[in-house]
Amino acid sequence: MKRLFTLLVLSLVLGIGAINAQNQRVVVLECFTSATCGPCASANPALDNLINNNLNNLIAIKYHVNWPYEGDPMNLHNPNEVASRVSYYNVTGVPTSIADGTWNGNSGNVTQNLVNQWAAVTSPLEMRMNYYLNDTQDTINVIVMGRATEAITSSNLKLNIAVLEKTMTYTSAPCAHSNGERVFHNVMKKMLPSSGGTMVNAMQAGDYFAYKYSWALANVMNVNELTAVAWLQDSNTKHVFQGCMPTDDFEPYYAKQAMISDLDHMMKKVCSGTQNPFIMVDNLGSETINSLTINVTSNGNNVAQINWEGNIESCHSAKIYLGELNFDVESNNQMNIEISAINGAPDDYEPSIYSYAFNSAPVVENKTIKVTIRTDNNPEAITWDIVNTATGNTVANGGPYSDVHHMYTENVDLEENGCYRFTIYDATGDGLSGGSGLYGLKAGSTTLFSGGNFTDREANEFSFIKNVGIEETTANTANIYPNPSHGIVTVETAGNGVLNVYNTTGQLVYNQKIEGQTTVDVSNIEKGAYLFVVTDDNGNNSKQIIVLQ
């Protein structure tokens, strides 16, 4: 997850004149073409020559569509994101070019005079970007930064980033119905993080954003021909405020500047009061990061301060384990993770804060747990287990599996009350994303949690309460509310009875006589989930799980 940084007082760092400076516009030309389109073959030579003559003030992105005939290999490499841009601009024919989001015409009609006109319009934004391949040359990392020099009041800003292959050369016709072209330029290979772009808040003069994305290369002919471009656009009006290309003199805006861009191994449902997360830290400053001070709070309470030491080069990232974090669980929880110091000093921009919301675990009363796994393309990599968090004992497990795209189910009957953690593991590190895989846990007809989009593992917890020896009845003779409660609970019953309250281990922690509508004060009981059982004079039981917070 990425987020926009908002500058509070940039005038302390930059002069007012610098904030109000005008910026040279980099024109953005989005071209729709196809290797099966005859008119495209006629228009592309002049268009490519025009693009090459304006490399300092124009970026071009070529989307290869699947018409007039199917089979263009450059479309087959990424059909969905091409289709998204086709739909966005309502493109109905090729060759078509869109300039700065608003000029729409035949690619053969783009002229130097038009480029000069578009480039002459100043921009309220300056942008910088860089990219690099990893050591194994199989992943590209792209960094984009922008700073407003004038207010941009749009509430629909999108940052678009595209990875391009500058030249793709085929020795023979690349497809059936070929138009005769063998050499293709500025081919869009991937949009980051997707064709939907990244939402950016409205900006005042001096406001700043920075993002870093990575893409594992696929269908690339020559890694040495890769580059990246970016542009900021109003997603409603389609107006492009500024385009950007990599430059040799790239320099981050700040020396000490870092962002927590992602969080991993965090549970959405918790009863144990523990989390064991990793954070991804992007170094967006020019200075190498050798130490970080990371503060963690939960529901406004201090949880931990982590002093990390290591090495994160400029524009690189590091995955940092925060250790086991212990906290009090409430019904609704928010954990904030903040980088409070970089190399012993504050961030030159502002502290990066990552917020994560999660809930107390669902409570299961004497139900069989049903585990369902639908495997993906790598079933042999999938395993899972259920662990009693108090004892550490594994009470059930499953996998690895043998059949792809197959539904596996297993029923688990628990014997002990307590908090249980279900964890699913993927040895390939990409979850169940391949082949529409998924997992789910049910208690009776109730889904406790489900998913499939994770990395090497995902976990969630649930509380289990055994029947505690109460005879099941179908009568519903009492109404117990509110839920959740801060400790004052109202019990309404038609007659008289007895209220017994049990914790998740099955222990009786409270009892009281009930006469009609009765107010019960259980605020001295620890926060958590409890089973409230009202037994009336006729022996009928009314049972309800109440969460105290």
Coordinates of C-alpha atoms in Angstrom, one line a residue:
M1 CA 0.0 0.0 0.0
K2 CA 1.3 3.4 -0.9
R3 CA 0.4 6.8 0.5
L4 CA 0.7 10.5 -0.3
F5 CA 2.9 12.7 1.8
T6 CA 1.5 16.2 2.5
L7 CA 4.0 18.9 3.2
L8 CA 3.1 21.2 6.1
V9 CA 5.7 24.0 5.9
L10 CA 7.8 23.6 2.9
S11 CA 8.9 27.2 3.0
L12 CA 11.3 26.3 5.8
V13 CA 13.1 24.1 3.3
L14 CA 12.6 26.0 0.0
G15 CA 12.4 29.6 -0.9
I16 CA 8.9 31.0 -1.8
G17 CA 10.2 31.7 -5.3
A18 CA 11.1 28.1 -5.9
I19 CA 7.6 27.0 -4.9
N20 CA 6.0 29.4 -7.3
A21 CA 8.4 28.5 -10.2
Q22 CA 6.9 27.5 -13.5
N23 CA 7.7 24.1 -14.9
Q24 CA 8.4 23.0 -18.4
R25 CA 5.7 20.6 -19.5
V26 CA 6.6 17.1 -20.7
V27 CA 4.0 16.2 -23.2
V28 CA 2.3 12.7 -22.8
L29 CA 1.4 11.0 -26.1
E30 CA -0.6 7.7 -25.7
C31 CA -0.7 5.9 -29.0
F32 CA -3.0 3.0 -29.9
T33 CA -1.7 0.7 -32.7
S34 CA -1.5 -2.9 -33.8
A35 CA 0.8 -5.1 -35.8
T36 CA -2.3 -6.2 -37.8
C37 CA -3.3 -2.7 -38.7
G38 CA -2.3 -1.5 -42.3
P39 CA -2.8 2.2 -41.7
C40 CA -0.7 1.9 -38.5
A41 CA 2.3 0.7 -40.6
S42 CA 1.8 3.8 -42.8
A43 CA 1.6 6.3 -39.8
N44 CA 4.2 4.9 -37.5
P45 CA 7.4 5.9 -39.3
A46 CA 6.6 9.6 -39.3
L47 CA 5.2 9.3 -35.7
D48 CA 8.4 7.6 -34.5
N49 CA 10.5 10.2 -36.2
L50 CA 8.6 12.9 -34.4
I51 CA 8.9 11.2 -31.1
N52 CA 12.7 10.8 -31.6
N53 CA 13.0 14.5 -32.4
N54 CA 11.3 15.5 -29.1
L55 CA 12.9 13.2 -26.5
N56 CA 13.5 16.1 -24.1
N57 CA 9.9 17.2 -23.9
L58 CA 7.7 14.3 -25.0
I59 CA 7.0 10.8 -23.7
A60 CA 5.2 8.2 -25.9
I61 CA 3.4 5.1 -24.8
K62 CA 2.2 2.6 -27.4
Y63 CA -0.7 0.3 -26.6
H64 CA -1.0 -2.7 -29.0
V65 CA -4.7 -3.6 -29.3
N66 CA -6.2 -6.9 -30.5
W67 CA -7.9 -5.5 -33.6
P68 CA -8.6 -5.2 -36.5
Y69 CA -7.3 -8.8 -36.2
E70 CA -6.3 -10.8 -33.1
G71 CA -2.9 -12.2 -32.6
D72 CA -0.6 -9.2 -32.0
P73 CA 2.0 -10.7 -29.6
M74 CA 2.5 -7.3 -27.8
N75 CA -1.2 -7.2 -27.0
L76 CA -1.2 -10.9 -25.9
H77 CA 1.6 -10.0 -23.4
N78 CA -0.7 -7.7 -21.5
P79 CA -4.2 -7.6 -23.0
N80 CA -6.1 -6.5 -19.9
E81 CA -4.2 -3.3 -19.2
V82 CA -4.3 -2.3 -22.9
A83 CA -8.1 -2.9 -22.9
S84 CA -8.4 -0.7 -19.8
R85 CA -6.7 2.3 -21.5
V86 CA -8.8 1.6 -24.7
S87 CA -12.0 1.8 -22.6
Y88 CA -10.8 4.8 -20.6
Y89 CA -10.4 6.9 -23.8
N90 CA -13.2 5.1 -25.7
V91 CA -10.8 4.4 -28.5
T92 CA -12.7 2.8 -31.5
G93 CA -10.0 2.7 -34.2
V94 CA -6.3 2.6 -34.9
P95 CA -4.0 4.3 -35.4
T96 CA -5.2 6.8 -32.7
S97 CA -3.2 9.1 -30.4
I98 CA -4.2 10.9 -27.3
A99 CA -2.1 13.9 -26.3
D100 CA -2.1 15.1 -22.7
G101 CA -5.3 13.2 -22.2
T102 CA -7.5 15.5 -24.2
W103 CA -6.4 15.8 -27.8
N104 CA -7.7 12.8 -29.7
G105 CA -7.0 12.1 -33.3
N106 CA -5.4 10.0 -36.0
S107 CA -1.7 9.3 -35.2
G108 CA -0.8 10.5 -38.6
N109 CA -2.1 13.9 -37.7
V110 CA 0.4 14.5 -34.9
T111 CA 2.7 17.3 -36.0
Q112 CA 5.7 19.2 -34.7
N113 CA 3.6 22.4 -34.4
L114 CA 1.1 20.5 -32.2
V115 CA 3.9 19.2 -30.0
N116 CA 5.2 22.7 -29.7
Q117 CA 1.8 24.0 -28.7
W118 CA 1.3 21.3 -26.1
A119 CA 4.8 21.8 -24.7
A120 CA 4.4 25.5 -24.4
V121 CA 1.7 25.2 -21.7
T122 CA 3.4 25.4 -18.3
S123 CA 2.7 22.8 -15.6
P124 CA 1.9 23.3 -11.9
L125 CA 4.0 20.3 -11.1
E126 CA 7.6 19.2 -11.3
M127 CA 8.4 15.4 -11.4
R128 CA 11.5 13.2 -11.1
M129 CA 11.9 9.5 -11.7
N130 CA 14.5 6.8 -11.8
Y131 CA 14.5 3.0 -12.4
Y132 CA 16.9 0.1 -12.1
L133 CA 17.0 -3.6 -12.5
N134 CA 17.8 -6.0 -9.7
D135 CA 21.0 -8.0 -9.6
T136 CA 19.4 -11.0 -11.4
Q137 CA 17.9 -8.7 -14.1
D138 CA 14.5 -10.2 -13.6
T139 CA 12.8 -7.3 -11.7
I140 CA 12.5 -3.6 -12.5
N141 CA 12.2 -1.0 -9.7
V142 CA 10.6 2.4 -10.5
I143 CA 10.7 5.5 -8.3
V144 CA 8.6 8.5 -9.0
M145 CA 8.5 11.8 -7.1
G146 CA 6.5 15.0 -7.6
R147 CA 6.2 18.4 -6.0
A148 CA 3.5 21.0 -6.8
T149 CA 4.6 24.5 -7.5
E150 CA 1.0 25.7 -7.8
A151 CA -2.2 24.4 -6.3
I152 CA -3.8 21.4 -8.1
T153 CA -7.3 21.3 -6.8
S154 CA -8.6 18.2 -8.5
S155 CA -9.9 15.5 -6.2
N156 CA -9.4 12.8 -8.8
L157 CA -5.7 12.8 -9.4
K158 CA -4.1 9.6 -10.7
L159 CA -0.4 8.9 -11.0
N160 CA 0.2 6.6 -14.0
I161 CA 3.4 4.7 -14.4
A162 CA 4.3 2.6 -17.5
V163 CA 7.2 0.3 -18.1
L164 CA 8.1 0.4 -21.8
E165 CA 10.3 -1.7 -24.1
K166 CA 11.9 1.0 -26.3
T167 CA 12.5 -1.2 -29.3
M168 CA 11.3 -4.7 -30.1
T169 CA 12.6 -6.3 -33.3
Y170 CA 11.2 -9.4 -34.9
T171 CA 13.1 -11.2 -37.6
S172 CA 9.8 -12.3 -39.3
A173 CA 6.2 -11.4 -39.3
P174 CA 5.2 -11.4 -35.6
C175 CA 1.6 -12.6 -36.2
A176 CA -0.9 -13.7 -38.8
H177 CA -2.5 -10.8 -40.7
S178 CA 0.8 -8.9 -40.1
N179 CA 0.9 -5.3 -41.5
G180 CA 4.5 -5.8 -42.5
E181 CA 6.1 -4.1 -39.5
R182 CA 9.0 -5.9 -37.8
V183 CA 10.3 -3.1 -35.5
F184 CA 8.1 -1.6 -32.8
H185 CA 8.9 1.2 -30.4
N186 CA 7.8 2.4 -26.9
V187 CA 5.7 -0.7 -26.4
M188 CA 3.8 -0.7 -23.1
K189 CA 4.8 -3.8 -21.1
K190 CA 3.3 -3.1 -17.7
M191 CA 1.5 -0.3 -15.8
L192 CA 2.4 0.1 -12.1
P193 CA 0.9 -0.9 -9.9
S194 CA -1.9 -1.5 -12.5
S195 CA -3.8 0.3 -15.2
G196 CA -5.8 1.9 -12.4
G197 CA -2.8 4.0 -11.3
T198 CA -2.3 5.4 -7.9
M199 CA -4.7 7.9 -6.2
V200 CA -3.1 11.2 -5.3
N201 CA -4.7 13.8 -3.1
A202 CA -5.3 17.4 -4.2
M203 CA -2.1 19.4 -3.8
Q204 CA -1.2 22.8 -2.6
A205 CA 2.0 24.6 -3.6
G206 CA 4.8 22.7 -2.0
D207 CA 3.0 19.4 -1.5
Y208 CA 5.1 16.3 -2.4
F209 CA 4.5 12.7 -3.2
A210 CA 6.9 9.8 -3.8
Y211 CA 6.2 6.1 -4.7
K212 CA 8.3 3.1 -5.5
Y213 CA 7.0 0.1 -7.4
S214 CA 8.5 -3.2 -8.6
W215 CA 7.6 -5.5 -11.4
A216 CA 8.8 -9.1 -12.0
L217 CA 9.6 -9.0 -15.7
A218 CA 7.5 -11.0 -18.1
N219 CA 7.5 -11.2 -21.9
V220 CA 10.4 -8.9 -22.3
M221 CA 12.5 -9.3 -25.4
N222 CA 15.6 -7.3 -24.3
V223 CA 16.0 -6.0 -20.7
N224 CA 18.5 -3.4 -22.0
E225 CA 15.7 -1.8 -23.9
L226 CA 13.5 -1.2 -20.9
T227 CA 12.6 2.2 -19.5
A228 CA 9.7 3.8 -17.6
V229 CA 7.6 6.9 -17.8
A230 CA 5.0 8.5 -15.6
W231 CA 2.3 11.1 -15.7
L232 CA -0.2 12.8 -13.3
Q233 CA -3.7 13.0 -14.7
D234 CA -7.2 14.1 -13.6
S235 CA -9.0 10.8 -13.9
N236 CA -12.3 12.5 -14.6
T237 CA -11.4 15.2 -17.1
K238 CA -8.5 13.1 -18.4
H239 CA -6.3 16.3 -18.4
V240 CA -2.6 15.5 -17.9
F241 CA -0.8 17.9 -15.6
Q242 CA 2.7 16.7 -16.2
G243 CA 4.7 13.8 -17.7
C244 CA 8.1 12.5 -16.6
M245 CA 10.9 10.4 -17.9
P246 CA 14.1 9.1 -16.2
T247 CA 17.1 11.4 -16.3
D248 CA 20.8 10.8 -15.7
D249 CA 20.9 13.6 -13.1
F250 CA 18.1 12.2 -10.9
E251 CA 18.3 13.3 -7.3
P252 CA 15.7 12.8 -4.6
Y253 CA 14.2 16.0 -3.1
Y254 CA 15.4 15.2 0.4
A255 CA 18.4 13.5 2.1
K256 CA 16.5 11.7 4.9
Q257 CA 13.2 10.5 3.6
A258 CA 11.6 7.1 4.1
M259 CA 8.2 5.5 3.6
I260 CA 6.6 2.4 5.1
S261 CA 5.0 1.2 1.8
D262 CA 3.7 -2.2 2.8
L263 CA 2.9 -4.5 5.8
D264 CA 3.0 -8.3 5.8
H265 CA 2.0 -11.1 8.2
M266 CA -0.6 -9.0 10.0
M267 CA -3.8 -10.7 11.1
K268 CA -7.2 -9.3 10.5
K269 CA -8.9 -11.3 13.4
V270 CA -7.1 -11.5 16.7
C271 CA -7.8 -13.0 20.2
S272 CA -4.2 -13.7 21.4
G273 CA -3.2 -10.1 21.7
T274 CA -0.1 -10.6 19.5
Q275 CA 1.0 -9.6 16.0
N276 CA 4.3 -10.5 14.2
P277 CA 4.5 -8.2 11.3
F278 CA 7.1 -7.2 8.7
I279 CA 7.2 -3.8 7.2
M280 CA 8.6 -2.7 3.8
V281 CA 10.6 0.5 4.1
D282 CA 11.4 2.5 0.9
N283 CA 14.4 4.8 1.1
L284 CA 13.2 7.8 -0.9
G285 CA 16.1 10.1 0.2
S286 CA 19.5 10.6 -1.2
E287 CA 21.3 9.4 2.0
T288 CA 21.9 5.7 2.8
I289 CA 19.8 4.6 5.8
N290 CA 21.9 2.8 8.4
S291 CA 19.4 3.0 11.4
L292 CA 15.8 3.5 12.0
T293 CA 13.7 4.2 15.1
I294 CA 10.3 2.7 14.7
N295 CA 7.4 3.4 17.2
V296 CA 4.4 1.1 17.4
T297 CA 1.1 2.0 19.2
S298 CA -2.2 0.1 19.4
N299 CA -5.5 1.9 20.1
G300 CA -3.4 4.9 21.3
N301 CA -1.3 2.9 23.7
N302 CA 2.5 2.4 23.3
V303 CA 3.4 -1.1 22.3
A304 CA 7.1 -1.1 21.3
Q305 CA 10.0 0.9 20.1
I306 CA 12.3 -0.9 17.6
N307 CA 15.8 0.3 17.0
W308 CA 16.8 -1.2 13.6
E309 CA 20.3 -1.2 12.1
G310 CA 21.2 -2.2 8.6
N311 CA 21.7 -0.7 5.2
I312 CA 19.2 0.7 2.7
E313 CA 20.7 2.4 -0.2
S314 CA 19.0 5.4 -1.8
C315 CA 15.9 4.3 -3.8
H316 CA 16.1 0.8 -2.5
S317 CA 13.9 -1.1 0.0
A318 CA 14.3 -3.4 3.0
K319 CA 11.8 -5.8 4.7
I320 CA 12.1 -5.4 8.4
Y321 CA 10.7 -7.8 11.1
L322 CA 9.3 -5.9 14.0
G323 CA 9.2 -8.9 16.4
E324 CA 6.3 -10.1 18.5
L325 CA 4.0 -7.2 19.4
N326 CA 1.8 -7.6 22.4
F327 CA -1.3 -5.4 23.1
D328 CA -4.8 -5.4 24.6
V329 CA -7.4 -6.6 22.0
E330 CA -10.6 -4.5 21.6
S331 CA -13.5 -5.1 19.3
N332 CA -12.1 -2.6 16.8
N333 CA -8.3 -2.0 16.8
Q334 CA -5.9 0.3 15.0
M335 CA -2.1 -0.2 15.1
N336 CA 0.1 2.7 14.0
I337 CA 3.7 2.1 12.9
E338 CA 5.8 5.2 12.7
I339 CA 9.4 5.9 11.5
S340 CA 10.4 8.5 14.1
A341 CA 14.1 8.8 13.2
I342 CA 16.4 8.1 10.3
N343 CA 20.1 7.8 11.1
G344 CA 19.3 9.3 14.5
A345 CA 17.5 12.4 13.1
P346 CA 13.9 13.2 12.0
D347 CA 12.8 12.7 8.5
D348 CA 13.6 15.8 6.3
Y349 CA 10.0 15.8 5.1
E350 CA 7.7 14.3 7.7
P351 CA 7.4 11.0 9.6
S352 CA 6.0 8.0 7.7
I353 CA 3.0 6.5 9.6
Y354 CA 1.4 3.3 8.5
S355 CA -2.0 2.5 10.0
Y356 CA -3.6 -0.9 10.1
A357 CA -7.1 -1.8 11.3
F358 CA -8.1 -5.2 12.6
N359 CA -10.9 -6.7 14.8
S360 CA -11.3 -9.0 17.7
A361 CA -11.5 -12.7 16.6
P362 CA -14.9 -14.3 16.0
V363 CA -16.2 -16.6 18.7
V364 CA -17.2 -20.2 17.9
E365 CA -19.5 -22.0 20.3
N366 CA -19.2 -25.8 20.1
K367 CA -19.1 -25.9 16.3
T368 CA -17.1 -28.1 14.0
I369 CA -14.5 -26.1 12.1
K370 CA -14.6 -26.7 8.3
V371 CA -11.4 -25.9 6.4
T372 CA -11.7 -25.5 2.6
I373 CA -8.8 -25.2 0.3
R374 CA -9.1 -24.7 -3.5
T375 CA -5.6 -25.2 -4.9
D376 CA -4.0 -23.0 -7.5
N377 CA -1.3 -24.0 -10.1
N378 CA 1.1 -25.1 -7.3
P379 CA -0.8 -27.3 -4.9
E380 CA 2.4 -29.0 -3.6
A381 CA 3.4 -25.7 -2.1
I382 CA 0.3 -25.2 0.1
T383 CA 0.1 -26.3 3.7
W384 CA -1.9 -25.1 6.8
D385 CA -2.2 -25.6 10.5
I386 CA -4.4 -24.7 13.5
V387 CA -2.5 -23.9 16.7
N388 CA -3.8 -23.3 20.3
T389 CA -2.1 -20.0 21.0
A390 CA -2.0 -20.6 24.7
T391 CA -0.2 -24.0 24.6
G392 CA 1.5 -23.7 21.2
N393 CA 0.1 -27.2 20.3
T394 CA -0.9 -27.9 16.7
V395 CA -4.4 -29.4 16.8
A396 CA -4.8 -29.9 13.0
N397 CA -2.9 -29.5 9.8
G398 CA -3.2 -30.2 6.1
G399 CA -1.3 -30.3 2.8
P400 CA 0.7 -30.3 0.7
Y401 CA -1.7 -31.2 -2.0
S402 CA -1.4 -33.0 -5.4
D403 CA -4.3 -31.8 -7.6
V404 CA -4.4 -28.4 -9.2
H405 CA -7.6 -26.4 -9.1
H406 CA -9.2 -29.0 -6.8
M407 CA -11.4 -28.4 -3.7
Y408 CA -10.2 -30.0 -0.5
T409 CA -12.2 -30.0 2.7
E410 CA -11.4 -31.2 6.2
N411 CA -13.5 -31.0 9.4
V412 CA -11.8 -30.2 12.7
D413 CA -13.5 -30.9 16.1
L414 CA -11.8 -29.0 18.9
E415 CA -11.8 -30.3 22.5
E416 CA -10.3 -27.4 24.5
N417 CA -11.6 -23.9 24.9
G418 CA -9.3 -21.1 24.0
C419 CA -7.8 -18.9 21.2
Y420 CA -6.8 -20.7 18.0
R421 CA -4.7 -19.4 15.1
F422 CA -5.2 -20.7 11.6
T423 CA -2.2 -20.2 9.3
I424 CA -1.9 -21.1 5.6
Y425 CA 1.5 -21.3 4.0
D426 CA 2.7 -21.1 0.4
A427 CA 6.3 -22.2 -0.3
T428 CA 6.3 -20.3 -3.6
G429 CA 5.6 -17.0 -1.9
D430 CA 2.7 -15.9 -4.0
G431 CA -0.3 -17.2 -2.0
L432 CA -3.1 -18.9 -3.9
S433 CA -3.1 -16.3 -6.6
G434 CA -2.3 -18.7 -9.5
G435 CA -5.4 -20.4 -11.0
S436 CA -8.1 -18.7 -8.8
G437 CA -7.1 -20.6 -5.6
L438 CA -8.7 -19.7 -2.3
Y439 CA -9.1 -20.9 1.3
G440 CA -11.9 -20.5 3.9
L441 CA -12.8 -21.5 7.4
K442 CA -16.4 -22.0 8.5
A443 CA -18.1 -22.8 11.8
G444 CA -21.4 -24.3 10.8
S445 CA -22.8 -22.0 8.1
T446 CA -20.8 -19.0 9.3
T447 CA -17.6 -18.0 7.5
L448 CA -14.9 -17.0 9.9
F449 CA -12.5 -15.8 7.3
S450 CA -11.3 -16.5 3.8
G451 CA -8.8 -15.3 1.2
G452 CA -6.1 -16.3 -1.3
N453 CA -4.1 -13.1 -2.0
F454 CA -1.1 -13.3 0.3
T455 CA 2.7 -13.9 0.1
D456 CA 4.3 -16.8 1.9
R457 CA 1.7 -17.1 4.7
E458 CA -1.5 -15.6 6.1
A459 CA -3.0 -16.1 9.6
N460 CA -6.1 -15.3 11.5
E461 CA -7.5 -16.3 14.9
F462 CA -10.8 -17.4 16.4
S463 CA -12.0 -18.1 19.9
F464 CA -13.6 -21.5 20.7
I465 CA -16.0 -22.1 23.5
K466 CA -17.2 -25.7 24.2
N467 CA -20.8 -26.3 25.1
V468 CA -20.0 -25.9 28.9
G469 CA -22.6 -28.6 29.7
I470 CA -25.6 -26.5 28.9
E471 CA -28.5 -28.4 27.3
E472 CA -29.4 -27.0 23.8
T473 CA -33.0 -25.6 23.5
T474 CA -34.7 -23.8 20.7
A475 CA -36.4 -21.4 22.9
N476 CA -35.3 -17.7 22.8
T477 CA -36.6 -16.4 26.1
A478 CA -34.2 -13.6 26.7
N479 CA -32.8 -10.5 24.9
I480 CA -29.2 -9.5 25.8
Y481 CA -27.7 -6.2 24.6
P482 CA -25.7 -4.1 23.6
N483 CA -23.1 -6.0 21.7
P484 CA -20.3 -5.0 22.0
S485 CA -20.6 -3.5 25.4
H486 CA -18.4 -1.4 27.7
G487 CA -19.5 -3.5 30.7
I488 CA -23.1 -2.5 31.3
V489 CA -25.4 -5.1 29.8
T490 CA -29.2 -5.3 29.8
V491 CA -31.0 -8.6 30.0
E492 CA -34.7 -8.8 29.1
T493 CA -36.7 -11.9 29.9
A494 CA -40.4 -12.6 30.2
G495 CA -40.1 -14.1 33.7
N496 CA -37.4 -14.8 36.2
G497 CA -34.1 -16.7 35.7
V498 CA -30.4 -16.9 36.3
L499 CA -27.6 -15.4 34.2
N500 CA -24.3 -17.3 34.0
V501 CA -21.3 -15.7 32.2
Y502 CA -18.5 -18.0 30.8
N503 CA -15.1 -17.0 29.4
T504 CA -13.4 -18.6 26.4
T505 CA -11.9 -21.3 28.6
G506 CA -15.3 -22.4 29.8
Q507 CA -14.9 -21.0 33.3
L508 CA -17.9 -19.4 35.1
V509 CA -16.9 -15.8 35.8
Y510 CA -20.2 -14.2 36.8
N511 CA -23.7 -15.1 37.8
Q512 CA -26.8 -13.2 38.8
K513 CA -30.5 -13.6 39.3
I514 CA -32.6 -12.0 36.5
E515 CA -36.1 -10.6 37.1
G516 CA -37.7 -9.2 33.9
Q517 CA -35.5 -6.4 32.5
T518 CA -32.3 -6.4 34.5
T519 CA -29.1 -4.2 34.2
V520 CA -26.0 -6.2 34.7
D521 CA -22.6 -4.6 35.5
V522 CA -19.7 -6.8 34.3
S523 CA -17.3 -3.9 33.8
N524 CA -14.8 -5.5 36.2
I525 CA -14.3 -8.5 33.9
E526 CA -11.4 -8.3 31.5
K527 CA -12.0 -7.3 27.9
G528 CA -12.9 -10.1 25.5
A529 CA -15.6 -12.4 24.3
Y530 CA -18.0 -14.1 26.8
L531 CA -20.9 -16.5 26.6
F532 CA -23.9 -15.1 28.4
V533 CA -26.5 -17.9 29.3
V534 CA -29.9 -17.1 30.7
T535 CA -31.8 -20.0 32.2
D536 CA -35.5 -19.3 32.9
D537 CA -37.7 -20.9 35.5
N538 CA -38.8 -23.5 32.9
G539 CA -35.2 -24.6 32.2
N540 CA -35.1 -22.9 28.8
N541 CA -31.7 -21.5 27.8
S542 CA -30.9 -18.3 25.9
K543 CA -27.3 -18.0 24.8
Q544 CA -25.4 -15.1 23.2
I545 CA -21.8 -14.2 22.7
I546 CA -21.1 -10.7 24.1
V547 CA -17.9 -8.8 23.4
L548 CA -16.7 -6.6 26.3
Q549 CA -14.5 -3.7 25.3

